[in-house]
XYZ file of C-alpha atoms in Angstrom:
485
model
C 124.675 96.989 77.780
C 123.256 96.754 81.301
C 120.458 99.165 82.160
C 119.228 100.768 85.397
C 115.361 101.017 85.670
C 113.975 104.356 86.899
C 110.320 104.504 88.204
C 108.369 107.208 89.767
C 104.525 106.668 90.529
C 101.656 109.159 90.687
C 98.869 107.851 92.767
C 95.370 109.356 92.718
C 93.399 108.418 95.994
C 89.702 109.325 96.119
C 88.816 110.877 99.539
C 85.814 109.211 101.242
C 83.900 112.467 101.831
C 80.211 112.620 101.672
C 80.123 115.379 99.258
C 82.352 116.627 96.432
C 85.411 118.765 96.870
C 83.886 122.076 95.525
C 80.204 121.476 95.726
C 77.541 119.881 97.970
C 76.646 117.124 95.486
C 76.903 113.582 96.841
C 79.700 111.342 95.759
C 78.336 107.910 96.393
C 79.733 105.159 93.975
C 77.351 103.152 91.815
C 74.452 105.760 91.642
C 72.482 106.216 88.258
C 74.502 108.109 85.666
C 74.346 111.888 86.027
C 72.324 111.783 89.161
C 75.071 113.155 91.457
C 75.713 116.527 89.794
C 75.234 120.172 90.390
C 75.748 123.428 88.552
C 79.439 123.289 89.707
C 80.031 119.880 88.368
C 78.354 120.767 85.124
C 80.504 123.877 84.820
C 77.322 126.041 84.307
C 77.972 129.890 83.984
C 77.786 131.647 87.336
C 78.302 128.533 89.502
C 81.042 129.105 92.156
C 83.150 126.398 93.880
C 83.342 126.263 97.771
C 86.158 124.098 99.325
C 85.003 120.962 101.286
C 86.738 121.337 104.547
C 86.608 117.651 105.283
C 88.547 117.104 102.035
C 91.289 119.469 103.165
C 91.509 117.819 106.596
C 91.855 114.376 105.055
C 94.599 115.539 102.654
C 96.479 117.061 105.574
C 96.083 113.760 107.500
C 97.568 111.763 104.555
C 100.558 114.245 104.526
C 101.213 113.945 108.229
C 100.888 110.162 108.217
C 103.769 110.120 105.493
C 105.859 112.555 107.185
C 105.192 115.475 104.779
C 105.576 119.196 105.556
C 102.158 120.894 105.544
C 101.907 124.066 103.514
C 100.327 126.705 105.749
C 99.493 129.042 102.888
C 98.111 127.118 100.025
C 95.920 127.882 96.906
C 94.136 126.303 93.937
C 94.842 126.590 90.440
C 93.138 125.919 87.048
C 94.773 123.205 84.931
C 93.469 123.814 81.316
C 92.610 121.019 78.958
C 89.791 119.975 76.819
C 88.041 116.512 77.039
C 84.392 115.373 76.826
C 84.106 114.454 80.552
C 85.436 117.856 81.727
C 82.563 120.227 81.149
C 84.425 123.417 82.406
C 87.449 122.843 80.129
C 89.803 123.067 83.255
C 90.454 121.010 86.295
C 90.868 122.635 89.740
C 94.077 121.390 91.064
C 97.339 122.717 92.792
C 100.438 123.735 90.981
C 103.155 125.535 92.856
C 101.899 125.449 96.412
C 100.641 121.936 97.199
C 99.174 121.204 100.418
C 101.918 118.739 101.354
C 105.612 118.678 100.398
C 108.140 115.896 100.993
C 107.667 112.860 103.039
C 108.527 109.243 102.870
C 106.872 105.839 102.220
C 108.503 102.867 104.014
C 107.938 99.328 102.705
C 109.606 95.780 102.910
C 109.997 93.797 99.642
C 108.978 90.155 100.225
C 111.906 87.994 101.325
C 113.859 90.902 102.705
C 114.319 91.934 106.401
C 115.445 95.547 105.892
C 112.798 98.124 105.013
C 113.236 100.417 102.130
C 111.795 103.823 101.495
C 110.735 106.157 98.631
C 110.810 109.881 99.022
C 107.567 111.909 97.995
C 107.651 115.011 96.077
C 104.345 116.384 96.986
C 100.686 115.576 97.760
C 98.078 117.770 96.387
C 94.458 118.123 96.288
C 92.247 118.175 92.958
C 88.972 117.360 91.666
C 88.266 114.245 89.552
C 87.014 114.366 86.039
C 83.920 112.542 84.684
C 83.863 109.167 82.911
C 83.364 108.293 79.313
C 81.382 105.080 78.474
C 82.089 103.887 74.916
C 79.696 101.727 72.898
C 80.523 98.151 72.921
C 79.166 97.733 69.304
C 81.628 98.841 66.622
C 78.709 99.639 64.549
C 77.489 102.377 66.917
C 80.434 104.976 67.137
C 79.005 106.627 70.187
C 80.250 107.477 73.689
C 78.270 108.609 76.700
C 79.293 110.893 79.476
C 78.760 110.282 83.149
C 79.521 113.261 85.264
C 78.822 111.469 88.685
C 82.550 111.308 89.289
C 83.193 114.897 88.220
C 84.442 116.952 91.223
C 85.076 113.933 93.530
C 87.988 114.924 95.884
C 91.349 113.457 94.924
C 94.695 113.591 96.452
C 97.631 112.946 94.162
C 100.607 111.445 95.857
C 103.624 112.048 93.581
C 106.875 110.110 94.408
C 110.502 110.783 93.496
C 111.860 108.452 90.804
C 113.499 106.361 93.562
C 112.145 102.865 92.553
C 114.453 100.450 90.606
C 112.159 97.557 89.911
C 108.411 96.532 89.505
C 108.675 94.671 92.669
C 109.620 97.819 94.559
C 106.735 99.743 92.883
C 104.274 96.867 93.900
C 105.354 96.841 97.624
C 105.321 100.678 97.758
C 101.769 100.722 96.597
C 100.848 98.181 99.249
C 102.293 100.299 101.944
C 100.702 103.393 100.586
C 97.215 101.822 100.489
C 97.633 100.309 103.944
C 98.399 103.844 105.443
C 95.508 105.507 103.664
C 93.088 102.823 104.847
C 94.525 102.898 108.408
C 93.745 106.725 108.724
C 90.433 106.168 106.895
C 90.740 108.967 104.277
C 90.146 106.590 101.362
C 88.618 103.046 100.924
C 91.447 102.662 98.170
C 89.101 100.378 96.202
C 90.757 99.967 92.760
C 87.765 98.260 91.424
C 85.551 101.183 91.925
C 88.331 103.694 90.677
C 88.969 105.161 94.072
C 92.763 104.367 93.781
C 94.417 104.831 90.501
C 98.109 104.794 89.478
C 100.264 106.411 86.752
C 103.755 104.997 86.247
C 106.618 106.932 84.921
C 109.352 104.595 83.506
C 112.667 105.233 81.952
C 116.015 103.244 81.731
C 119.505 104.526 81.604
C 122.999 102.768 81.249
C 124.167 101.569 84.591
C 126.582 104.138 86.208
C 124.926 106.932 84.377
C 123.564 109.789 86.240
C 121.434 111.150 83.416
C 117.748 110.198 83.103
C 116.604 108.467 79.779
C 113.407 109.299 77.959
C 110.503 108.919 80.188
C 107.173 107.156 79.387
C 104.040 107.636 81.488
C 101.538 104.765 81.810
C 98.169 106.006 82.703
C 95.303 104.802 84.719
C 96.576 101.438 85.945
C 93.749 100.064 88.151
C 95.373 97.137 89.780
C 98.644 96.350 91.552
C 99.073 93.419 89.246
C 98.663 95.751 86.187
C 101.210 98.141 87.662
C 103.887 95.415 87.869
C 103.046 93.862 84.482
C 102.905 97.298 82.603
C 106.286 98.310 84.153
C 107.916 94.982 83.261
C 106.671 95.226 79.691
C 107.781 98.839 79.242
C 111.275 98.258 80.583
C 111.747 95.449 78.002
C 110.289 97.566 75.289
C 112.582 100.424 75.946
C 115.722 98.167 76.272
C 114.803 96.665 72.843
C 114.444 100.153 71.386
C 117.947 101.273 72.644
C 119.478 97.961 71.684
C 118.380 98.625 68.032
C 119.832 102.115 68.222
C 116.362 103.725 68.026
C 114.967 106.688 70.015
C 111.462 107.750 70.982
C 109.854 110.713 72.280
C 108.538 111.482 75.807
C 104.917 110.132 75.601
C 101.903 108.861 77.437
C 100.822 105.158 77.132
C 97.838 103.037 78.001
C 98.075 99.426 79.334
C 96.231 96.884 77.235
C 95.469 94.037 79.733
C 94.124 91.818 77.160
C 97.322 91.823 74.957
C 99.735 92.630 77.866
C 101.264 95.493 76.070
C 101.632 99.252 76.486
C 100.179 101.393 73.626
C 100.969 104.911 72.690
C 98.226 107.404 73.540
C 99.819 110.800 72.938
C 103.110 112.705 73.304
C 103.412 113.769 76.872
C 102.404 117.171 77.858
C 104.541 119.413 80.095
C 103.283 121.753 82.689
C 103.281 124.794 80.590
C 100.865 122.931 78.116
C 98.216 123.173 80.843
C 98.428 126.930 81.215
C 98.175 126.870 85.022
C 96.963 129.952 86.772
C 95.483 130.627 90.241
C 91.670 130.034 90.330
C 90.118 133.312 90.784
C 86.825 131.834 92.352
C 88.740 130.152 95.367
C 90.404 132.247 97.964
C 93.834 131.100 99.322
C 93.886 128.623 102.217
C 95.795 129.810 105.324
C 96.274 127.396 108.127
C 97.754 127.735 111.519
C 100.413 125.428 113.174
C 97.844 124.837 115.994
C 95.262 123.527 113.309
C 97.827 121.064 111.883
C 98.906 119.917 115.225
C 95.193 119.204 116.165
C 94.920 117.109 113.097
C 98.021 115.329 113.856
C 96.843 114.325 117.294
C 93.784 112.879 115.755
C 95.729 110.320 113.718
C 95.551 106.700 114.730
C 98.569 104.388 115.346
C 100.060 103.675 111.977
C 100.678 100.210 110.674
C 104.450 100.082 111.220
C 104.174 101.363 114.697
C 101.479 98.911 115.448
C 103.384 95.974 113.919
C 106.536 96.943 116.032
C 104.423 97.177 119.127
C 102.936 93.702 118.596
C 106.406 92.334 118.325
C 108.144 94.123 121.173
C 105.405 94.503 123.722
C 103.145 91.418 122.987
C 106.110 89.157 122.018
C 104.495 88.044 118.604
C 106.628 86.826 115.721
C 107.234 89.305 113.067
C 105.126 87.215 110.593
C 102.148 87.257 112.824
C 102.475 90.925 113.465
C 102.605 91.723 109.722
C 99.524 89.746 109.047
C 97.472 91.090 111.877
C 98.418 94.828 111.166
C 97.932 94.693 107.292
C 94.563 96.173 107.823
C 93.402 98.385 110.707
C 90.057 96.586 111.138
C 92.012 93.276 111.546
C 94.428 94.825 114.085
C 91.398 96.223 116.033
C 89.676 92.764 115.949
C 92.871 91.051 117.212
C 93.196 93.552 120.063
C 89.616 93.474 121.104
C 89.952 89.564 121.300
C 93.054 89.786 123.163
C 91.383 91.971 126.070
C 89.170 88.968 126.681
C 91.678 86.212 126.241
C 94.786 87.606 127.785
C 96.813 85.333 125.650
C 98.681 87.147 122.798
C 99.996 84.224 120.818
C 97.078 81.958 121.177
C 94.733 84.879 120.039
C 97.053 85.445 117.096
C 96.841 81.850 115.892
C 93.101 81.859 116.077
C 92.574 85.291 114.335
C 95.112 84.587 111.506
C 94.444 81.120 110.864
C 90.748 80.438 111.682
C 89.083 83.781 111.471
C 91.103 85.087 108.494
C 90.907 81.650 106.872
C 87.046 82.139 106.546
C 87.313 85.864 105.805
C 89.582 85.222 102.753
C 87.753 82.074 101.712
C 84.355 83.773 101.636
C 85.884 87.043 100.279
C 84.351 89.218 102.977
C 85.814 91.912 105.228
C 86.503 91.194 108.924
C 83.696 93.520 109.820
C 81.252 91.210 107.976
C 82.540 88.184 109.840
C 79.915 86.556 112.006
C 81.756 85.955 115.159
C 82.603 89.088 117.350
C 86.195 89.528 118.689
C 84.838 89.148 122.220
C 83.435 85.763 121.501
C 86.686 84.660 119.884
C 88.560 86.134 122.942
C 86.234 84.022 125.198
C 87.069 80.808 123.184
C 90.868 81.323 123.343
C 90.515 82.004 127.165
C 88.815 78.792 127.645
C 91.683 76.960 125.842
C 94.380 78.995 127.525
C 92.790 78.313 131.033
C 92.807 74.541 130.146
C 89.085 74.190 130.369
C 88.889 72.802 126.897
C 91.401 71.489 124.461
C 92.457 72.970 121.182
C 90.647 70.216 119.361
C 87.415 70.871 121.233
C 88.043 74.563 120.587
C 87.569 73.981 116.878
C 84.333 72.176 117.563
C 83.075 75.044 119.540
C 84.263 77.504 116.839
C 82.168 75.567 114.334
C 79.170 75.844 116.478
C 79.717 79.626 117.029
C 79.667 80.214 113.284
C 75.975 79.276 113.191
C 74.795 80.739 116.487
C 75.124 83.923 118.583
C 75.863 81.815 121.734
C 79.035 82.669 123.567
C 81.583 79.710 123.844
C 81.032 79.050 127.558
C 77.349 78.229 126.932
C 78.178 75.897 123.954
C 80.762 74.005 126.144
C 78.278 73.628 128.877
C 75.388 72.607 126.696
C 77.508 70.027 124.819
C 79.332 68.809 127.911
C 82.707 69.706 126.403
C 84.650 70.580 129.503
C 88.050 68.924 129.889
C 87.987 65.819 131.823
C 90.470 65.938 134.905
C 89.229 62.900 136.643
C 92.507 61.221 137.304
C 91.075 57.638 137.670
C 89.080 58.045 134.318
C 91.995 59.381 132.398
C 94.378 56.746 133.927
C 92.056 54.042 132.796
C 92.038 55.290 129.078
C 95.893 55.825 129.359
C 96.318 52.113 130.334
C 93.935 51.085 127.474
C 96.043 53.217 125.078
C 99.299 51.697 126.158
C 97.896 48.164 125.673
C 96.403 48.963 122.307
C 99.561 50.569 120.977
C 102.315 48.105 121.686
C 104.282 49.174 118.455
C 104.248 52.803 119.418
C 105.402 51.865 123.021
C 108.264 49.909 121.783
C 109.401 52.682 119.387
C 109.266 55.264 122.221
C 111.312 52.974 124.477
C 113.824 52.625 121.563
C 114.329 56.450 121.583
C 111.661 57.549 119.034
C 109.933 60.501 120.790
C 107.386 61.065 118.076
C 105.797 57.535 118.886
C 104.322 59.237 121.989
C 102.141 61.200 119.778
C 100.199 57.987 118.637
C 99.577 57.014 122.143
C 98.293 60.589 123.097
C 96.176 60.634 120.007
C 94.421 57.386 121.024
C 93.607 58.834 124.416
C 92.176 61.961 122.981
C 90.138 59.898 120.480
C 88.624 57.702 123.145
C 87.989 60.621 125.422
C 86.394 62.578 122.387
C 89.081 65.299 122.972
C 87.908 65.982 126.563
C 90.994 64.708 128.270
C 93.314 67.124 129.705
C 96.512 66.888 127.451
C 99.006 67.925 130.093
C 97.599 65.256 132.513
C 97.754 62.694 129.730
C 101.307 63.366 128.786
C 102.253 63.291 132.522
C 100.750 60.070 133.089
C 102.360 58.517 129.920
C 105.776 59.622 131.181
C 105.124 58.338 134.573
C 104.247 54.916 133.160
C 106.684 54.547 130.316
C 109.523 56.416 131.907
C 111.684 59.165 130.275
C 112.667 58.994 126.614
C 115.917 56.886 126.658
C 119.086 58.790 125.163
C 119.681 58.084 121.384
C 122.553 55.671 120.563
């Protein structure tokens, strides 16, 4: 029997506020255990939560970026469950009135031209729980509790079950992460736990409109893990149905060492959490004017920026996709372009030379040594014909180890393109005499042979001869390429 895969994702993104969502405790990653806690984080009697306005604003920004409807009259609820890293015995979350409802996330699967989209159910605000650290020594059956993360502001982005493959889930997550980073509400660092994903997976016979039994895979901390866990779970469910077996709705964990999903517990339903409005937090009432002010603060989003790069700047779609993958990269490119004035040449230098080093050294573009203005100046020298592309790479290497601007380097090293017609003609004549075989091939109709002669000229001139002038002189001396046949 053929089966259809049904996937919905619940993504928890940590908001990058300075303090926690309901207290003034700092929320910096990597601090000493239990050093960033307050009476609210510890759930001490008499402590009262106060909503962090910045967390609310950033949640609304996320909803607006994804096209969600903003709930003007919202509230917070208590989600009751007991776990060692949750001192209060409940989590403050949102149940029936989430801050954002609806919306869409658009993405393109690799190898396809037409974008797809997944509908969102909701985005709501909640606080994070703490963290348990289990002893690595099996002889010491102890666990330790670090409450630094308790109370950190989260938004949970819940999708409709619209995805039909692990590939769709993967590219959906890439698009989601890109938007959140563009609007700077979260750093989305999965290694630090600021972006986590739960995958709800089921299968059903093709053509059926009924959902199969759903399995939730919790706390997937990499996009690779999401894809692998979904693929494994789909095969496991297919095997179960093929054998005529059934299984209960349940929660599983992903074992990355064994590449299997493992049952954790049977799945809770919403009534199991005994939601009720938090009596310590008043309702939040927003005005349309407040929401519109937040909307106006949003930057240009990645899809719109990519389309502008293609339509207004004339870049190939691939270039535009690379340059707009991260907001900082797009900003770097546009700053360089303001100086260079040449969109395509600047694109080539940023995506090939700059990003080549950024990726090789595993750094961010903000950590890259050469400013966009200096890169723009280098590209302008090339675009204006003052230096060749080959010399440009020599100048670039020098720029990596110095703060000098490219013009200074070119002057100090005497790298300006030679336009002395007599000197270039002398080298061209020498190149023709030294490359008789290439000359004969060219005269027999092989246009690539001209490249060997040009290469000789550039080598002798140490890359300083004007390439356009060299090509013109060669054509004048050798004549146009004979027609083939």
